[in-house]
Tab-separated table of C-alpha atoms in Angstrom:
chain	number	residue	atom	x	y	z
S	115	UNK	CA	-13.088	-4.321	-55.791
S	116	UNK	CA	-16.944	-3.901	-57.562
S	117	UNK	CA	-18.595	-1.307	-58.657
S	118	UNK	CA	-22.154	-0.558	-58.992
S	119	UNK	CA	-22.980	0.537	-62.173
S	120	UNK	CA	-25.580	2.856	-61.199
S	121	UNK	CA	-24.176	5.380	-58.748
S	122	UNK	CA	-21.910	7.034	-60.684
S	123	UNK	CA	-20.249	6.997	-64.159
S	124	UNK	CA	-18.569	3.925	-64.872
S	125	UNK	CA	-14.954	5.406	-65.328
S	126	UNK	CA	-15.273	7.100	-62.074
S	127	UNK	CA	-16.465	4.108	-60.639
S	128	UNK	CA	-13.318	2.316	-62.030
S	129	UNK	CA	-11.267	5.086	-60.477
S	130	UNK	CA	-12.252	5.115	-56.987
S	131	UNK	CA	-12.175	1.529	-56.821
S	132	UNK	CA	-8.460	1.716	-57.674
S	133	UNK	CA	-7.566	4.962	-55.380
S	134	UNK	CA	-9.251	3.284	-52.561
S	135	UNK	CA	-7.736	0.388	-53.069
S	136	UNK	CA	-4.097	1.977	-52.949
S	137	UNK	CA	-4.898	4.410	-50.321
S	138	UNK	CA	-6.399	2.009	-47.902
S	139	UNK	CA	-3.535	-0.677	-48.188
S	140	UNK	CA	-5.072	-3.189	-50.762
S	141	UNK	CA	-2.586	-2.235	-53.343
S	142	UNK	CA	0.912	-2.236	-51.755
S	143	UNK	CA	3.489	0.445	-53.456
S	144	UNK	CA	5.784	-0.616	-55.921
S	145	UNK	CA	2.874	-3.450	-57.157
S	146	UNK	CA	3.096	-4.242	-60.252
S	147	UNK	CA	-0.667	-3.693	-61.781
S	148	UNK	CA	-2.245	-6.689	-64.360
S	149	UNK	CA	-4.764	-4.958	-66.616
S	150	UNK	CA	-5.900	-8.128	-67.104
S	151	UNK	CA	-6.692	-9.146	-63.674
S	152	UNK	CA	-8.355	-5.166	-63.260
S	153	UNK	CA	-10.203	-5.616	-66.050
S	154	UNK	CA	-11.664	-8.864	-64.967
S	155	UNK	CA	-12.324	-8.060	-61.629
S	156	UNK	CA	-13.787	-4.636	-62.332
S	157	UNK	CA	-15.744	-6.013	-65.586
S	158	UNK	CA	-14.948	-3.519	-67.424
S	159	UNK	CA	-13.002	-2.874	-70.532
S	160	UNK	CA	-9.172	-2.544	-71.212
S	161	UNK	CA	-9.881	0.780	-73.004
S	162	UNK	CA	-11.703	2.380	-69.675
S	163	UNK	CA	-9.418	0.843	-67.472
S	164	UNK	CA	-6.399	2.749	-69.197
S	165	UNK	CA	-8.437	5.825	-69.084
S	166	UNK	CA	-9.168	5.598	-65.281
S	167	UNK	CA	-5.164	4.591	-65.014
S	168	UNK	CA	-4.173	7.900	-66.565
S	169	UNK	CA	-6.471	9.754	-64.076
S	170	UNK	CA	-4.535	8.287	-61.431
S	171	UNK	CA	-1.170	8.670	-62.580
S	172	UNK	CA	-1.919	12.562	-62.848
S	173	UNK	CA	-3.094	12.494	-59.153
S	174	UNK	CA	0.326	10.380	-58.309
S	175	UNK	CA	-0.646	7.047	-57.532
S	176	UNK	CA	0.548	5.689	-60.172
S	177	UNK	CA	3.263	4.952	-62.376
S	178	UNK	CA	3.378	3.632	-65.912
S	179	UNK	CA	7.194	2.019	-66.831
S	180	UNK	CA	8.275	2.073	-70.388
S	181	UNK	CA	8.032	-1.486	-71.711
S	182	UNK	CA	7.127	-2.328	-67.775
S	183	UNK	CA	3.428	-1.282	-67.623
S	184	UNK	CA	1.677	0.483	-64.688
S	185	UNK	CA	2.422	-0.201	-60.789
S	186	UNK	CA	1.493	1.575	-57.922
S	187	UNK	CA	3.750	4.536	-57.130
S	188	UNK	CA	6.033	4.506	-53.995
S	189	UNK	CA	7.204	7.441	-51.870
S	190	UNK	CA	11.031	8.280	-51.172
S	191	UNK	CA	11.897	9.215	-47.680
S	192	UNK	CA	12.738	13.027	-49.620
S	193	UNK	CA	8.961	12.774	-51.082
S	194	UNK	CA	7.307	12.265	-48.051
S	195	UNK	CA	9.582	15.170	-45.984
S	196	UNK	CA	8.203	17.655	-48.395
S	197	UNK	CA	4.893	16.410	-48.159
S	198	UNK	CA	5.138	17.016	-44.603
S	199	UNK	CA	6.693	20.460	-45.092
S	200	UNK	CA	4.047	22.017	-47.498
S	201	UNK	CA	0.946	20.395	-45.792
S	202	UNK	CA	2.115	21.512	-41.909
S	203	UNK	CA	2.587	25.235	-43.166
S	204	UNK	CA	-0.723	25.040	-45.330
S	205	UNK	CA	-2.614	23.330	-42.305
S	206	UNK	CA	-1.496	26.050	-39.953
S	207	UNK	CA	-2.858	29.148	-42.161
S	208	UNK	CA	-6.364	26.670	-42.591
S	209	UNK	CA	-6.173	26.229	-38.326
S	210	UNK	CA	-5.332	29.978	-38.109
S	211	UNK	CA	-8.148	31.437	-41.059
S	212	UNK	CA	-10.381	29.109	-39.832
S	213	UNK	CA	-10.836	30.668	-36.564
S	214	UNK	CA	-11.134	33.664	-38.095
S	215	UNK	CA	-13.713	32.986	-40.388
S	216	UNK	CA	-15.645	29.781	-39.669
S	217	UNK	CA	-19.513	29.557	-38.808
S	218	UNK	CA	-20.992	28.624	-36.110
S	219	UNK	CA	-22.183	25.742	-37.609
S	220	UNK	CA	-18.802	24.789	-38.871
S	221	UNK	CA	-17.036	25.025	-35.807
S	222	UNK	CA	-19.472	22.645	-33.869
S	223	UNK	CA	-18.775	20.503	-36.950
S	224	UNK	CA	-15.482	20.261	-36.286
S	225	UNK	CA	-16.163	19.169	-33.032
S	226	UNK	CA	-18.111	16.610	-34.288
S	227	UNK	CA	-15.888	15.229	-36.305
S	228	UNK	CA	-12.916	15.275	-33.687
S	229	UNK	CA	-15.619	12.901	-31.745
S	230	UNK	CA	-15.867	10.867	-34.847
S	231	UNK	CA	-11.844	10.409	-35.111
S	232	UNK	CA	-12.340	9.102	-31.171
S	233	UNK	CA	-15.155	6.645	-31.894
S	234	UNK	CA	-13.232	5.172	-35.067
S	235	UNK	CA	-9.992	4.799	-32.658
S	236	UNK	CA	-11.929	2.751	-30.307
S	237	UNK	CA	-13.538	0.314	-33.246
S	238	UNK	CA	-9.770	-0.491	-33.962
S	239	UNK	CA	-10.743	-0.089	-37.549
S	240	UNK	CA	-8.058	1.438	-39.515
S	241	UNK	CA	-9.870	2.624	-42.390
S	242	UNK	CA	-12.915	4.431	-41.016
S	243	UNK	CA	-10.093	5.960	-38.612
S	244	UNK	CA	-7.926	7.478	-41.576
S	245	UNK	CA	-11.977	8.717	-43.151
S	246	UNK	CA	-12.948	10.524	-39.950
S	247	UNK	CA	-9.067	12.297	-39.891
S	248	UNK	CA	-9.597	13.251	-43.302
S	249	UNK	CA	-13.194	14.200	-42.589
S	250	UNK	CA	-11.548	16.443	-39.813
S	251	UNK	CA	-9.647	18.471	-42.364
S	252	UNK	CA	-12.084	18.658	-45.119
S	253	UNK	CA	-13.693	20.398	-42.564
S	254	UNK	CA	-11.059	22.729	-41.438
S	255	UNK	CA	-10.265	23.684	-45.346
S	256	UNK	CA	-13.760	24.534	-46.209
S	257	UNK	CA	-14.139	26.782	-43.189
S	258	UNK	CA	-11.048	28.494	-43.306
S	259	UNK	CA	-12.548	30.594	-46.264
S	260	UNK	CA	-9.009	30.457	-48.652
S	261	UNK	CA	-10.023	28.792	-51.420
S	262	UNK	CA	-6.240	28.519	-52.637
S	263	UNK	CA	-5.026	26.722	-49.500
S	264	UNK	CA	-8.146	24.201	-50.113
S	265	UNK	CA	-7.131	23.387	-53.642
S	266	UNK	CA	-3.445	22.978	-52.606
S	267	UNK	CA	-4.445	20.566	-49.642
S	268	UNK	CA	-6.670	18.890	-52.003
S	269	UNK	CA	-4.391	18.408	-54.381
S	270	UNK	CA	-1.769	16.667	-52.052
S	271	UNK	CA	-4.421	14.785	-50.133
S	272	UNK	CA	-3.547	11.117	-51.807
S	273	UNK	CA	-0.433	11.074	-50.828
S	274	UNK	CA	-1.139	12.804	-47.322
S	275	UNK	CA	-3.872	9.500	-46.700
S	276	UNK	CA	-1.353	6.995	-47.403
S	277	UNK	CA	1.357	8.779	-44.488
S	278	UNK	CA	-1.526	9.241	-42.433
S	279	UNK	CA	-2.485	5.865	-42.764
S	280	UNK	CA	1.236	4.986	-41.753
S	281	UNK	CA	1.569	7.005	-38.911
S	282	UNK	CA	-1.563	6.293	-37.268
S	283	UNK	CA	-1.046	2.557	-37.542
S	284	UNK	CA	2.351	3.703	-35.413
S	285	UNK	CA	1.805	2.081	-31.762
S	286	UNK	CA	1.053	4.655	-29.287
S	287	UNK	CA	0.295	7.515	-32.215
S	288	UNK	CA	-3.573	7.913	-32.288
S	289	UNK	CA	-4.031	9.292	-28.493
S	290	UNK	CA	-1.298	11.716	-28.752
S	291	UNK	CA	-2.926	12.623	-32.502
S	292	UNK	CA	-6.134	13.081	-30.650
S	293	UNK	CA	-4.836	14.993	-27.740
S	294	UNK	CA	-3.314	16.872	-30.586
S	295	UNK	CA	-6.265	18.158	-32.244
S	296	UNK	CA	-8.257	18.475	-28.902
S	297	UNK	CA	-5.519	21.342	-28.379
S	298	UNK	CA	-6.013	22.933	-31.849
S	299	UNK	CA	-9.933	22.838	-31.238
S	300	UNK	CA	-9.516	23.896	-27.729
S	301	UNK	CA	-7.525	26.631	-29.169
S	302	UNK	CA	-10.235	27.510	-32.361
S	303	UNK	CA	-12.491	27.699	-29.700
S	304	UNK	CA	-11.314	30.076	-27.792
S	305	UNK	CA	-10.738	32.364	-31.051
S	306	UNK	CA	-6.825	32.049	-30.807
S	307	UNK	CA	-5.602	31.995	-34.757
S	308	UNK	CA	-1.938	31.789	-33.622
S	309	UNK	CA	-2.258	29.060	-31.243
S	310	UNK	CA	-4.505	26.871	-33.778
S	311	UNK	CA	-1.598	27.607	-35.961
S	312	UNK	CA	1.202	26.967	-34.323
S	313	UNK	CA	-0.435	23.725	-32.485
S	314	UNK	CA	-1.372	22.234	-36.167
S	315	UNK	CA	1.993	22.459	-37.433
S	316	UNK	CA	2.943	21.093	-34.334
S	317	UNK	CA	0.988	17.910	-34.926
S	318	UNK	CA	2.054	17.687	-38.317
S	319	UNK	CA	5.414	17.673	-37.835
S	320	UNK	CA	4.975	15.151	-34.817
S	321	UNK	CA	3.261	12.934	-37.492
S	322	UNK	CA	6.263	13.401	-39.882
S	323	UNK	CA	9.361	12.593	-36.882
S	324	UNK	CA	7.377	9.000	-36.678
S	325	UNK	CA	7.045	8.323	-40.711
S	326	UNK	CA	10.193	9.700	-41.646
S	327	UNK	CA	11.850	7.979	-38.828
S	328	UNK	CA	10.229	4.542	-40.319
S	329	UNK	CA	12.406	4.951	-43.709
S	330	UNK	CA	15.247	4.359	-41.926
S	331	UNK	CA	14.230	1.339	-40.683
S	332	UNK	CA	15.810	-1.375	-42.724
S	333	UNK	CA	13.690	-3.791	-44.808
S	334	UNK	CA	13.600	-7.478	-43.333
C-alpha cells in the first residue's frame, strides 16, 4: 500500500489504501492489524492512522477488540444472508425505477458497462472484474432516480464487494452472472420495470445460494 500525497487528503488517502486493501483480498478477515507495520508502510503517523481506522470501523470493516486492538472484520453466514436479503429487494426497485426513469444516455451507459464486466472476465483479472460489477450498479442506482435506495445500497456496498468478490471467484459463476444481467438489460431495454425487477433479484439471490452455500463448507 502507498499513497501519493498529492491527490487527495492524506487521511483519505490512508483510508482507501486500507478499504482497498480489505475489499480486494490483501487483508484477509479476522487479521489481526499492526499499527506499527500500517504506520510504517503508509508513512504516516499513529495519530492519522487511528483516525482513518475509526472511519472504517463505522463503514464495517473493521473491528477494534478491547485490550486486542483492531483486525479486519469477518462476516457470519447470518450477516451475509441479510446482506443478500436487503440488497436483492433494493436492487430490484433500482432495476425496476430505473427503467422508468433513466436517460438515454444512462441506459447506453449501462450497456457499456455490462461490456466492461465481459472484457474484465476475459483478462482473468479479479479485481478490475469486481470494479466493472460495481461500476454496473453505480450506474443502475444513479439512474433509477430514488435517492433513498442509492444511499442504502451505498451504505452496504463494502460488505456487498467482498461477497461479490467471493462469488465471482466461484468456478463457473461469472458467465451465468453475465447472462444474468444481459437479461435484466435486455429487459430495461425493452421498458419492462417488472421483469428488470424480478430478473435482478433473481441474480442476487443466485449469487447468495453459491456464498451462503460456501459457509458450510468446513475449514481445512
Amino acid at each position: 500500500m502507498t499513497l501519493a500525497r498529492e491527490t487527495a487528503s492524506l487521511r483519505q488517502q490512508v483510508v482507501t489504501a486500507i478499504r482497498d486493501a480489505i475489499l480486494f483480498g490483501g487483508l484477509a478477515p479476522g487479521q489481526k492489524l499492526s499499527e506499527r507495520e500500517l504506520c510504517a508502510n503508509l508513512g504516516v503517523s499513529r495519530t492519522l492512522l487511528r483516525e482513518g481506522l475509526q472511519q472504517l470501523q463505522a463503514e464495517g470493516l473493521i473491528v477494534n477488540v478491547m485490550h486486542k486492538g483492531p483486525s479486519v472484520a469477518s462476516l457470519t453466514r447470518e450477516q451475509a444472508r441479510d446482506i443478500y436479503k436487503v440488497r436483492g429487494s433494493l436492487e430490484a426497485l433500482a432495476a425496476k425505477e430505473f427503467t422508468q426513469n433513466a436517460t438515454n444516455d444512462q441506459r447506453k451507459l449501462l450497456a457499456q458497462r455490462l461490456k466492461d464486466i465481459k472484457k474484465a472476465g476475459t483478462q482473468n483479472d479479479s479485481h478490475d472484474l469486481v470494479k466493472a460489477k460495481n461500476a454496473f450498479y453505480d450506474v443502475l442506482i444513479s439512474g433509477c432516480g430514488n435517492a433513498v435506495v442509492g444511499q442504502m445500497l451505498t451504505t452496504l456496498n463494502n460488505r456487498v464487494t467482498i461477497l461479490r468478490r467471493q462469488s465471482l471467484a466461484t468456478p463457473g459463476r461469472l458467465s451465468k452472472s453475465l447472462e444474468e444481467l444481459q437479461a435484466i438489460l435486455k429487459a430495461i431495454e425493452a421498458g419492462d420495470g417488472d421483469l428488470a425487477g424480478q430478473l435482478c433479484a433473481q441474480h442476487v439471490d443466485n449469487a447468495a445460494d453459491i456464498v451462503l452455500s460456501q459457509f458450510s463448507k468446513p475449514r481445512k
